[in-house]
CSV table of C-alpha atoms in Angstrom, one decimal:
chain,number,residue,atom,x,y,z
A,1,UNK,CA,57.1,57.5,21.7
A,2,UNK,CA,57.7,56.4,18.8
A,3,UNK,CA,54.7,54.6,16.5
A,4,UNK,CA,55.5,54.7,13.0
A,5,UNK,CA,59.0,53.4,11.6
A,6,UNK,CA,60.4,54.0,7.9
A,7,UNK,CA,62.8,50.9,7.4
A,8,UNK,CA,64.3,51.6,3.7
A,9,UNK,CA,65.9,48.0,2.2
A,10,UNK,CA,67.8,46.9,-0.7
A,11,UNK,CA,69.4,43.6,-0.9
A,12,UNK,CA,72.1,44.1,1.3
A,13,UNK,CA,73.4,42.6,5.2
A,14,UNK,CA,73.1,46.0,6.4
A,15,UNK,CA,69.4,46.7,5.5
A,16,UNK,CA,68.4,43.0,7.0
A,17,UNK,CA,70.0,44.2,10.1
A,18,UNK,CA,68.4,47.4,10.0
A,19,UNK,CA,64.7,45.6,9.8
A,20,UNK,CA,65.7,43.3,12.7
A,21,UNK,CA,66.9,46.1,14.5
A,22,UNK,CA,63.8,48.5,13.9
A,23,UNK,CA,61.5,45.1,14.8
A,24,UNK,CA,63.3,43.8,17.8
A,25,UNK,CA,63.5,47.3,19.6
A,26,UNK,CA,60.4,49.0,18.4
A,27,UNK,CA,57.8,46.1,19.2
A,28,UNK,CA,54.2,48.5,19.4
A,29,UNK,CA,55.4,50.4,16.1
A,30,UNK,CA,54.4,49.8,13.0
A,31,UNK,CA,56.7,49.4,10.5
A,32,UNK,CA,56.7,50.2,6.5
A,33,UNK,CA,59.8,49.0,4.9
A,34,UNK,CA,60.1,50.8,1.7
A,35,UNK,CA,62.5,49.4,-1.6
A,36,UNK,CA,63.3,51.9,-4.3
A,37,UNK,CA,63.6,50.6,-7.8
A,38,UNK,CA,64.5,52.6,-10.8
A,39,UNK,CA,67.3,54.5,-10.3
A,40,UNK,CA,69.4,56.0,-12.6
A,41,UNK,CA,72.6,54.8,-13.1
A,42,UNK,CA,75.6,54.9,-15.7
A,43,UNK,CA,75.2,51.2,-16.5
A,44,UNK,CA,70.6,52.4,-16.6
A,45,UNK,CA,70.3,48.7,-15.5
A,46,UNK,CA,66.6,48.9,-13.4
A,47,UNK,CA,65.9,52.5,-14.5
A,48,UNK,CA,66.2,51.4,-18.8
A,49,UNK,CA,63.6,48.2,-17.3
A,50,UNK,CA,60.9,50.3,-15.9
A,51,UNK,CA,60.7,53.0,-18.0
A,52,UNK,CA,60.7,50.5,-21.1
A,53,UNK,CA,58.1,48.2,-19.6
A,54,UNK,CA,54.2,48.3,-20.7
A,55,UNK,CA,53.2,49.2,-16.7
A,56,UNK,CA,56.0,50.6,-14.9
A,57,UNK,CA,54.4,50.5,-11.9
A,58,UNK,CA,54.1,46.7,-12.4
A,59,UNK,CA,57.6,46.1,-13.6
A,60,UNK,CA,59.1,47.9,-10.4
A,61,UNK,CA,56.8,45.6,-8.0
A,62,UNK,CA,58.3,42.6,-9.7
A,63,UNK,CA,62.1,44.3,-9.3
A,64,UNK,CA,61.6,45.3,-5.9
A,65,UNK,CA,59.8,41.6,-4.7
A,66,UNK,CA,62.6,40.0,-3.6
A,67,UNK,CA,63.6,42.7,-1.0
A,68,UNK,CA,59.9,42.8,0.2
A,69,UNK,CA,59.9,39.2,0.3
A,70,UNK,CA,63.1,39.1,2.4
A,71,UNK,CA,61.3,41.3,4.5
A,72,UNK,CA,58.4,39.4,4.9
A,73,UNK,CA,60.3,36.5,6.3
A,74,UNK,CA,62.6,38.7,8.7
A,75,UNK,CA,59.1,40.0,10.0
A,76,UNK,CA,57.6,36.6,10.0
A,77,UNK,CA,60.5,35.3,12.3
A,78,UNK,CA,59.6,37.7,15.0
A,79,UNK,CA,55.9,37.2,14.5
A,80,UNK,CA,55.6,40.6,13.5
A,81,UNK,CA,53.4,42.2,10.4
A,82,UNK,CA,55.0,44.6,8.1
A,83,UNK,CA,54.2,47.1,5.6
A,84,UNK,CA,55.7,47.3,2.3
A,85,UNK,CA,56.2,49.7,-0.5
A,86,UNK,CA,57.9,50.5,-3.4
A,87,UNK,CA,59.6,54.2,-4.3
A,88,UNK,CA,60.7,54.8,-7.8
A,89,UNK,CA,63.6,56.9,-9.0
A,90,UNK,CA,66.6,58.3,-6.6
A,91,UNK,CA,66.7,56.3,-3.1
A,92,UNK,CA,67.7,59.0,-0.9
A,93,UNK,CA,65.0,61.7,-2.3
A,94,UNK,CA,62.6,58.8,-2.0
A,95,UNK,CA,63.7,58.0,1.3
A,96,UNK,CA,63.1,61.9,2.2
A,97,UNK,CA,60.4,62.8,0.9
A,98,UNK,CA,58.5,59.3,2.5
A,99,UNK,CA,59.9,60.2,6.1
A,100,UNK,CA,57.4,62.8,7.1
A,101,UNK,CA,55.0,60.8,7.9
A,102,UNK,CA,56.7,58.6,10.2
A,103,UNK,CA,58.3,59.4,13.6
A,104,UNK,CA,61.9,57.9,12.5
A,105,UNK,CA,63.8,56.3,9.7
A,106,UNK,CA,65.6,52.8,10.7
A,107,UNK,CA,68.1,52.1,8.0
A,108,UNK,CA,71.4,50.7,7.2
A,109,UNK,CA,75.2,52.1,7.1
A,110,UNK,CA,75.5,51.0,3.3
A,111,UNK,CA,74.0,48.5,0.8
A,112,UNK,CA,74.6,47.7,-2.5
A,113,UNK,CA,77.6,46.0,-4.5
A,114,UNK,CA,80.9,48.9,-3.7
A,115,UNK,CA,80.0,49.5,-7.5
A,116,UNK,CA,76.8,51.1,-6.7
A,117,UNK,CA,78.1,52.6,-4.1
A,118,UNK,CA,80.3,54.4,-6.3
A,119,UNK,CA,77.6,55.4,-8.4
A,120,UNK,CA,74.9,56.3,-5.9
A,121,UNK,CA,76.7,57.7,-3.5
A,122,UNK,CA,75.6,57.4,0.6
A,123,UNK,CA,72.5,57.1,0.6
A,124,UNK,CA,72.9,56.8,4.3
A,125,UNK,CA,74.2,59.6,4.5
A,126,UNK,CA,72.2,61.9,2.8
A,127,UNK,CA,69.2,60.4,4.6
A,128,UNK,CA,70.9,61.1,7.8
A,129,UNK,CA,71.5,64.7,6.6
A,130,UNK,CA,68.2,65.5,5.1
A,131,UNK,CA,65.7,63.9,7.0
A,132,UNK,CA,62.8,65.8,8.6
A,133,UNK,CA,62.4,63.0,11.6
A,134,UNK,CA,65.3,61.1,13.3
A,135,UNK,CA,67.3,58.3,11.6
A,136,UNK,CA,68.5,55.8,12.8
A,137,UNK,CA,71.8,54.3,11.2
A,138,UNK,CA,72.3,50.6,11.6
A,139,UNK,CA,75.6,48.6,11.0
């Protein structure tokens, strides 16, 4: 049975549908959808931010609120309550090292711009590849 669900999210289609997912057919689980902010990238866009800021810590909360906030709502619509966190640095090795302590990771085929994608790689993938629990891969 599963009780605990990992639902990573950017700001992308797929990760919505991933939280709907995760909410419609796990309805006695509880569910922690987690954002990273911060990564590294070639353009150092979010990563130059939080390292630069007076609180990191603060400045990723307010990078990552929008996604959380998107969650909110997604939850709210089902009259469900969510947990939220935020993960700094690399999303994949966030995502992984997160997932043993839930029973499975819900999350989406891709996100992102196809820039980012570029950049970052598939993160999907690597989850899918890595994880210690069961993922589940949403389109």
């Amino acid at each position: 049975m599963v009780s605990r669900l990992l639902v990573p999210m950017d700001d992308s289609e797929m990760a919505e549908n991933a939280l709907e997912y995760a909410l419609d057919v796990h309805g006695d689980a509880d569910v922690t959808v987690l954002t990273v902010v911060g990564e590294p990238s070639q353009l150092m866009g979010e990563a130059t931010a939080v390292a630069m800021a007076d609180d990191p810590r603060a400045k990723a909360a307010e990078l990552a609120a929008p996604v959380l906030e998107r969650a909110q709502e997604i939850a709210d619509a089902r009259g469900r309550s969510i947990d939220t966190v935020v993960g700094l640095g690399h999303p994949a090795r966030e995502i992984i090292n997160r997932a043993d302590e839930y029973d499975t990771v819900v999350l989406g085929s891709h996100g992102g711009t196809i820039a980012e994608r570029l950049v970052v790689g598939n993160v999907a993938k690597t989850v899918f590849n890595r994880s210690p629990v069961p993922v589940t891969v949403v389109r």
